[in-house]
mmCIF file of C-alpha atoms in Angstrom:
data_model
loop_
_atom_site.group_PDB
_atom_site.id
_atom_site.type_symbol
_atom_site.label_atom_id
_atom_site.label_comp_id
_atom_site.label_asym_id
_atom_site.label_seq_id
_atom_site.Cartn_x
_atom_site.Cartn_y
_atom_site.Cartn_z
ATOM 1 C CA UNK O 1 -0.109 0.010 -0.015
ATOM 2 C CA UNK O 2 1.055 3.696 0.537
ATOM 3 C CA UNK O 3 2.392 4.485 3.729
ATOM 4 C CA UNK O 4 1.534 2.326 6.898
ATOM 5 C CA UNK O 5 2.283 3.824 10.516
ATOM 6 C CA UNK O 6 3.077 7.283 8.789
ATOM 7 C CA UNK O 7 6.912 7.006 8.379
ATOM 8 C CA UNK O 8 7.730 4.016 6.231
ATOM 9 C CA UNK O 9 6.613 4.043 2.561
ATOM 10 C CA UNK O 10 6.194 0.402 1.479
ATOM 11 C CA UNK O 11 6.044 -0.689 -2.208
ATOM 12 C CA UNK O 12 4.646 -4.012 -2.504
ATOM 13 C CA UNK O 13 5.421 -6.447 -5.187
ATOM 14 C CA UNK O 14 3.407 -7.131 -8.192
ATOM 15 C CA UNK O 15 1.269 -10.251 -8.969
ATOM 16 C CA UNK O 16 2.248 -12.712 -11.542
ATOM 17 C CA UNK O 17 -0.610 -13.558 -14.125
ATOM 18 C CA UNK O 18 1.407 -16.529 -15.647
ATOM 19 C CA UNK O 19 0.502 -19.277 -12.974
ATOM 20 C CA UNK O 20 0.035 -20.274 -9.846
ATOM 21 C CA UNK O 21 2.585 -19.611 -7.038
ATOM 22 C CA UNK O 22 3.019 -20.224 -3.345
ATOM 23 C CA UNK O 23 5.629 -20.208 -0.741
ATOM 24 C CA UNK O 24 5.117 -21.379 2.763
ATOM 25 C CA UNK O 25 7.923 -21.085 5.975
ATOM 26 C CA UNK O 26 7.543 -22.543 9.452
ATOM 27 C CA UNK O 27 9.645 -22.851 12.517
ATOM 28 C CA UNK O 28 9.035 -23.371 16.189
ATOM 29 C CA UNK O 29 8.150 -19.696 16.616
ATOM 30 C CA UNK O 30 6.753 -18.369 13.422
ATOM 31 C CA UNK O 31 4.695 -19.432 10.400
ATOM 32 C CA UNK O 32 4.412 -17.345 7.123
ATOM 33 C CA UNK O 33 3.304 -17.753 3.497
ATOM 34 C CA UNK O 34 2.305 -16.057 0.244
ATOM 35 C CA UNK O 35 0.119 -17.188 -2.679
ATOM 36 C CA UNK O 36 -0.019 -15.783 -6.111
ATOM 37 C CA UNK O 37 -3.484 -16.710 -7.868
ATOM 38 C CA UNK O 38 -3.847 -15.323 -11.623
ATOM 39 C CA UNK O 39 -7.477 -13.868 -12.424
ATOM 40 C CA UNK O 40 -6.831 -13.225 -15.787
ATOM 41 C CA UNK O 41 -3.834 -12.549 -18.308
ATOM 42 C CA UNK O 42 -2.983 -9.333 -16.930
ATOM 43 C CA UNK O 43 -4.323 -9.620 -13.303
ATOM 44 C CA UNK O 44 -3.241 -11.391 -10.065
ATOM 45 C CA UNK O 45 -4.541 -11.787 -6.327
ATOM 46 C CA UNK O 46 -1.754 -12.081 -3.885
ATOM 47 C CA UNK O 47 -2.023 -13.069 -0.571
ATOM 48 C CA UNK O 48 0.529 -13.117 2.475
ATOM 49 C CA UNK O 49 0.259 -13.897 6.155
ATOM 50 C CA UNK O 50 2.397 -14.158 9.064
ATOM 51 C CA UNK O 51 1.633 -16.175 12.648
ATOM 52 C CA UNK O 52 3.743 -16.413 15.869
ATOM 53 C CA UNK O 53 3.459 -18.714 18.517
ATOM 54 C CA UNK O 54 5.598 -18.362 21.981
ATOM 55 C CA UNK O 55 7.642 -21.273 23.661
ATOM 56 C CA UNK O 56 5.696 -24.354 21.948
ATOM 57 C CA UNK O 57 8.465 -26.527 22.563
ATOM 58 C CA UNK O 58 9.854 -24.924 26.001
ATOM 59 C CA UNK O 59 8.369 -25.773 29.537
ATOM 60 C CA UNK O 60 7.265 -22.942 31.940
ATOM 61 C CA UNK O 61 8.736 -23.164 35.199
ATOM 62 C CA UNK O 62 6.244 -22.784 38.071
ATOM 63 C CA UNK O 63 6.542 -22.824 41.899
ATOM 64 C CA UNK O 64 4.206 -24.374 44.018
ATOM 65 C CA UNK O 65 2.857 -20.892 45.537
ATOM 66 C CA UNK O 66 3.034 -19.015 42.578
ATOM 67 C CA UNK O 67 1.365 -19.050 39.211
ATOM 68 C CA UNK O 68 2.730 -16.823 36.385
ATOM 69 C CA UNK O 69 2.024 -16.785 32.702
ATOM 70 C CA UNK O 70 2.601 -15.019 29.689
ATOM 71 C CA UNK O 71 0.825 -15.058 26.366
ATOM 72 C CA UNK O 72 2.141 -13.356 23.288
ATOM 73 C CA UNK O 73 0.100 -13.361 19.917
ATOM 74 C CA UNK O 74 1.139 -11.709 16.581
ATOM 75 C CA UNK O 75 -0.359 -11.982 13.079
ATOM 76 C CA UNK O 76 -0.773 -9.897 10.073
ATOM 77 C CA UNK O 77 -2.333 -10.511 6.502
ATOM 78 C CA UNK O 78 -1.782 -8.602 3.397
ATOM 79 C CA UNK O 79 -4.227 -8.848 0.528
ATOM 80 C CA UNK O 80 -3.243 -7.276 -3.183
ATOM 81 C CA UNK O 81 -5.355 -7.289 -6.561
ATOM 82 C CA UNK O 82 -3.267 -5.791 -9.246
ATOM 83 C CA UNK O 83 -2.901 -5.895 -12.814
ATOM 84 C CA UNK O 84 -2.552 -3.503 -16.137
ATOM 85 C CA UNK O 85 -4.828 -2.312 -18.855
ATOM 86 C CA UNK O 86 -4.359 -2.764 -22.679
ATOM 87 C CA UNK O 87 -3.419 0.534 -22.959
ATOM 88 C CA UNK O 88 -0.443 0.030 -20.566
ATOM 89 C CA UNK O 89 -2.073 1.616 -17.526
ATOM 90 C CA UNK O 90 -1.500 -0.363 -14.114
ATOM 91 C CA UNK O 91 -3.858 -0.650 -11.055
ATOM 92 C CA UNK O 92 -3.916 -2.509 -7.539
ATOM 93 C CA UNK O 93 -5.960 -2.512 -4.514
ATOM 94 C CA UNK O 94 -4.055 -3.375 -1.228
ATOM 95 C CA UNK O 95 -5.158 -3.936 2.059
ATOM 96 C CA UNK O 96 -3.505 -4.915 5.171
ATOM 97 C CA UNK O 97 -4.140 -5.885 8.805
ATOM 98 C CA UNK O 98 -2.154 -6.854 11.782
ATOM 99 C CA UNK O 99 -2.666 -7.731 15.399
ATOM 100 C CA UNK O 100 0.075 -7.747 18.421
ATOM 101 C CA UNK O 101 -0.919 -8.712 21.931
ATOM 102 C CA UNK O 102 0.662 -9.498 24.975
ATOM 103 C CA UNK O 103 -0.563 -10.619 28.264
ATOM 104 C CA UNK O 104 1.135 -11.274 31.770
ATOM 105 C CA UNK O 105 -0.588 -12.760 34.458
ATOM 106 C CA UNK O 106 1.006 -13.418 38.169
ATOM 107 C CA UNK O 107 -1.009 -14.699 41.227
ATOM 108 C CA UNK O 108 1.283 -15.275 44.132
ATOM 109 C CA UNK O 109 0.451 -16.416 47.910
ATOM 110 C CA UNK O 110 2.861 -16.218 50.523
ATOM 111 C CA UNK O 111 1.740 -16.601 54.336
ATOM 112 C CA UNK O 112 -0.906 -14.266 54.778
ATOM 113 C CA UNK O 113 -0.542 -12.159 51.661
ATOM 114 C CA UNK O 114 -1.858 -12.407 48.180
ATOM 115 C CA UNK O 115 -0.690 -10.403 45.016
ATOM 116 C CA UNK O 116 -2.416 -10.326 42.071
ATOM 117 C CA UNK O 117 -1.562 -8.762 38.876
ATOM 118 C CA UNK O 118 -2.581 -8.611 35.195
ATOM 119 C CA UNK O 119 -1.437 -6.649 32.196
ATOM 120 C CA UNK O 120 -2.469 -6.874 28.643
ATOM 121 C CA UNK O 121 -1.283 -4.887 25.773
ATOM 122 C CA UNK O 122 -2.220 -4.736 22.171
ATOM 123 C CA UNK O 123 -1.825 -3.309 18.851
ATOM 124 C CA UNK O 124 -3.836 -3.322 15.887
ATOM 125 C CA UNK O 125 -2.924 -2.054 12.627
ATOM 126 C CA UNK O 126 -5.299 -1.763 9.558
ATOM 127 C CA UNK O 127 -4.193 -0.016 6.207
ATOM 128 C CA UNK O 128 -5.525 -0.059 2.301
ATOM 129 C CA UNK O 129 -4.663 1.835 -1.043
ATOM 130 C CA UNK O 130 -6.174 1.969 -4.189
ATOM 131 C CA UNK O 131 -3.596 3.143 -7.125
ATOM 132 C CA UNK O 132 -4.052 3.942 -10.785
ATOM 133 C CA UNK O 133 -1.515 4.756 -13.164
ATOM 134 C CA UNK O 134 -2.422 5.927 -16.957
ATOM 135 C CA UNK O 135 0.026 6.253 -19.449
ATOM 136 C CA UNK O 136 -1.017 9.036 -22.146
ATOM 137 C CA UNK O 137 -0.050 8.272 -25.662
ATOM 138 C CA UNK O 138 1.927 11.439 -25.941
ATOM 139 C CA UNK O 139 4.552 9.685 -23.042
ATOM 140 C CA UNK O 140 3.085 11.254 -20.086
ATOM 141 C CA UNK O 141 2.348 9.196 -17.011
ATOM 142 C CA UNK O 142 -0.302 10.227 -14.351
ATOM 143 C CA UNK O 143 -0.262 8.236 -10.694
ATOM 144 C CA UNK O 144 -3.241 8.479 -8.422
ATOM 145 C CA UNK O 145 -3.790 6.985 -4.795
ATOM 146 C CA UNK O 146 -6.027 6.709 -2.562
ATOM 147 C CA UNK O 147 -4.951 5.443 0.917
ATOM 148 C CA UNK O 148 -5.845 4.976 4.604
ATOM 149 C CA UNK O 149 -3.795 3.824 7.539
ATOM 150 C CA UNK O 150 -4.479 3.629 11.252
ATOM 151 C CA UNK O 151 -2.721 2.354 14.471
ATOM 152 C CA UNK O 152 -4.428 1.593 17.907
ATOM 153 C CA UNK O 153 -2.347 0.732 21.031
ATOM 154 C CA UNK O 154 -4.117 -0.119 24.356
ATOM 155 C CA UNK O 155 -2.623 -1.066 27.532
ATOM 156 C CA UNK O 156 -4.543 -2.357 30.700
ATOM 157 C CA UNK O 157 -3.110 -3.159 34.110
ATOM 158 C CA UNK O 158 -4.871 -4.335 37.402
ATOM 159 C CA UNK O 159 -3.177 -5.239 40.399
ATOM 160 C CA UNK O 160 -4.806 -6.403 43.770
ATOM 161 C CA UNK O 161 -2.635 -6.678 47.174
ATOM 162 C CA UNK O 162 -4.113 -8.226 50.349
ATOM 163 C CA UNK O 163 -2.380 -8.763 53.558
ATOM 164 C CA UNK O 164 -4.865 -10.497 56.286
ATOM 165 C CA UNK O 165 -2.738 -9.897 59.243
ATOM 166 C CA UNK O 166 -2.272 -6.124 58.687
ATOM 167 C CA UNK O 167 -5.879 -5.620 57.504
ATOM 168 C CA UNK O 168 -4.650 -4.367 54.052
ATOM 169 C CA UNK O 169 -6.723 -4.540 51.027
ATOM 170 C CA UNK O 170 -5.899 -2.430 48.102
ATOM 171 C CA UNK O 171 -6.354 -2.614 44.276
ATOM 172 C CA UNK O 172 -5.280 -0.418 41.325
ATOM 173 C CA UNK O 173 -6.586 -0.010 37.757
ATOM 174 C CA UNK O 174 -5.314 1.748 34.573
ATOM 175 C CA UNK O 175 -6.282 1.740 31.268
ATOM 176 C CA UNK O 176 -4.988 3.553 28.398
ATOM 177 C CA UNK O 177 -5.890 3.708 24.448
ATOM 178 C CA UNK O 178 -4.238 5.760 21.653
ATOM 179 C CA UNK O 179 -5.000 5.879 18.035
ATOM 180 C CA UNK O 180 -3.804 7.660 15.116
ATOM 181 C CA UNK O 181 -5.094 7.476 11.321
ATOM 182 C CA UNK O 182 -4.471 8.902 8.354
ATOM 183 C CA UNK O 183 -6.575 9.396 4.895
ATOM 184 C CA UNK O 184 -5.125 10.753 1.856
ATOM 185 C CA UNK O 185 -5.695 11.224 -1.863
ATOM 186 C CA UNK O 186 -2.588 11.936 -3.937
ATOM 187 C CA UNK O 187 -2.012 12.396 -7.799
ATOM 188 C CA UNK O 188 1.060 13.057 -9.667
ATOM 189 C CA UNK O 189 1.856 13.839 -13.453
ATOM 190 C CA UNK O 190 5.067 13.195 -15.220
ATOM 191 C CA UNK O 191 5.524 15.093 -18.313
ATOM 192 C CA UNK O 192 7.611 13.394 -21.209
ATOM 193 C CA UNK O 193 11.005 14.225 -20.222
ATOM 194 C CA UNK O 194 14.014 15.163 -22.854
ATOM 195 C CA UNK O 195 17.650 15.587 -22.233
ATOM 196 C CA UNK O 196 17.611 18.850 -20.162
ATOM 197 C CA UNK O 197 14.194 18.802 -18.345
ATOM 198 C CA UNK O 198 12.207 16.050 -16.380
ATOM 199 C CA UNK O 199 9.080 18.127 -15.336
ATOM 200 C CA UNK O 200 6.536 16.815 -13.041
ATOM 201 C CA UNK O 201 3.473 18.464 -10.947
ATOM 202 C CA UNK O 202 1.211 16.794 -8.220
ATOM 203 C CA UNK O 203 -0.939 17.692 -5.558
ATOM 204 C CA UNK O 204 -3.123 15.856 -2.700
ATOM 205 C CA UNK O 205 -5.173 15.816 0.131
ATOM 206 C CA UNK O 206 -4.299 14.404 3.656
ATOM 207 C CA UNK O 207 -6.341 14.125 7.029
ATOM 208 C CA UNK O 208 -4.778 13.227 10.260
ATOM 209 C CA UNK O 209 -6.671 12.075 13.268
ATOM 210 C CA UNK O 210 -6.028 10.981 16.634
ATOM 211 C CA UNK O 211 -7.589 9.632 20.072
ATOM 212 C CA UNK O 212 -6.573 9.306 23.375
ATOM 213 C CA UNK O 213 -8.512 7.618 26.460
ATOM 214 C CA UNK O 214 -7.257 6.978 30.020
ATOM 215 C CA UNK O 215 -9.034 5.696 32.994
ATOM 216 C CA UNK O 216 -7.406 4.895 36.278
ATOM 217 C CA UNK O 217 -7.961 4.490 40.061
ATOM 218 C CA UNK O 218 -5.827 7.516 40.647
ATOM 219 C CA UNK O 219 -6.881 9.712 37.732
ATOM 220 C CA UNK O 220 -10.088 11.097 36.353
ATOM 221 C CA UNK O 221 -11.184 9.960 33.177
ATOM 222 C CA UNK O 222 -9.780 11.689 30.105
ATOM 223 C CA UNK O 223 -10.496 11.542 26.386
ATOM 224 C CA UNK O 224 -9.355 13.697 23.703
ATOM 225 C CA UNK O 225 -10.163 13.587 20.030
ATOM 226 C CA UNK O 226 -7.990 15.845 17.380
ATOM 227 C CA UNK O 227 -8.175 16.240 13.236
ATOM 228 C CA UNK O 228 -6.266 18.148 11.076
ATOM 229 C CA UNK O 229 -6.668 18.430 7.279
ATOM 230 C CA UNK O 230 -4.408 19.950 4.559
ATOM 231 C CA UNK O 231 -4.038 20.460 0.754
ATOM 232 C CA UNK O 232 -0.560 20.582 -0.924
ATOM 233 C CA UNK O 233 0.491 20.943 -4.768
ATOM 234 C CA UNK O 234 4.137 21.164 -5.986
ATOM 235 C CA UNK O 235 5.760 21.620 -9.454
ATOM 236 C CA UNK O 236 9.416 20.086 -9.686
ATOM 237 C CA UNK O 237 11.702 20.052 -12.661
ATOM 238 C CA UNK O 238 14.721 18.335 -12.752
ATOM 239 C CA UNK O 239 17.059 20.141 -15.051
ATOM 240 C CA UNK O 240 20.253 18.613 -16.597
ATOM 241 C CA UNK O 241 23.122 20.927 -17.354
ATOM 242 C CA UNK O 242 25.737 17.896 -18.019
ATOM 243 C CA UNK O 243 25.241 14.169 -17.310
ATOM 244 C CA UNK O 244 27.275 15.074 -14.209
ATOM 245 C CA UNK O 245 25.651 18.179 -12.901
ATOM 246 C CA UNK O 246 21.423 18.412 -12.269
#
């Protein structure tokens, strides 16, 4: 797709229309795979995934009076339909989703004391891009992309401590959620180049949103949501004086 996370420009591979292709990998921690399915002579559907699993061959060490567990879960899936037209234009629709979760649990008893804590962390990412590139008869090229990406991060912690001898019974709770998203429409036109000029013009619309949520036993509930939109345009000319000076 276009951009995921706002800082990385990802260009995925195009599909193969000449036949079915697949590739799978597996080890003691991760499984992954990719398939390519021709839809027509000029288009193909691709799908790729990754899935992790933690410590399937190991043995967790536990004490008689203590229960401690951790859980990891990560997986992502990318689907892309791409092809080209009779006139040489190219297009694709790419969709991406991922989920990353971590859980930690501790339940400890010692004498008259009990300590319980539960922590959960998660990240969910979604993205998609629709692209079309048109080749003009006189040699120009116009690329247009509509893209969306989002990232949601959550954190939850709960703890409980009891001391029967001292009459202590306390608990804490903290929950936060933070999300960012970007929606953009961009277009760029490349004019036919010559020995001295490589002119291109472009423009676009970008909308960014962010949300924040927090709730805990020691702090009042907080929630905020912000949004900003902007329009841009540019003209660039790659002017070449000599083969070594541009």
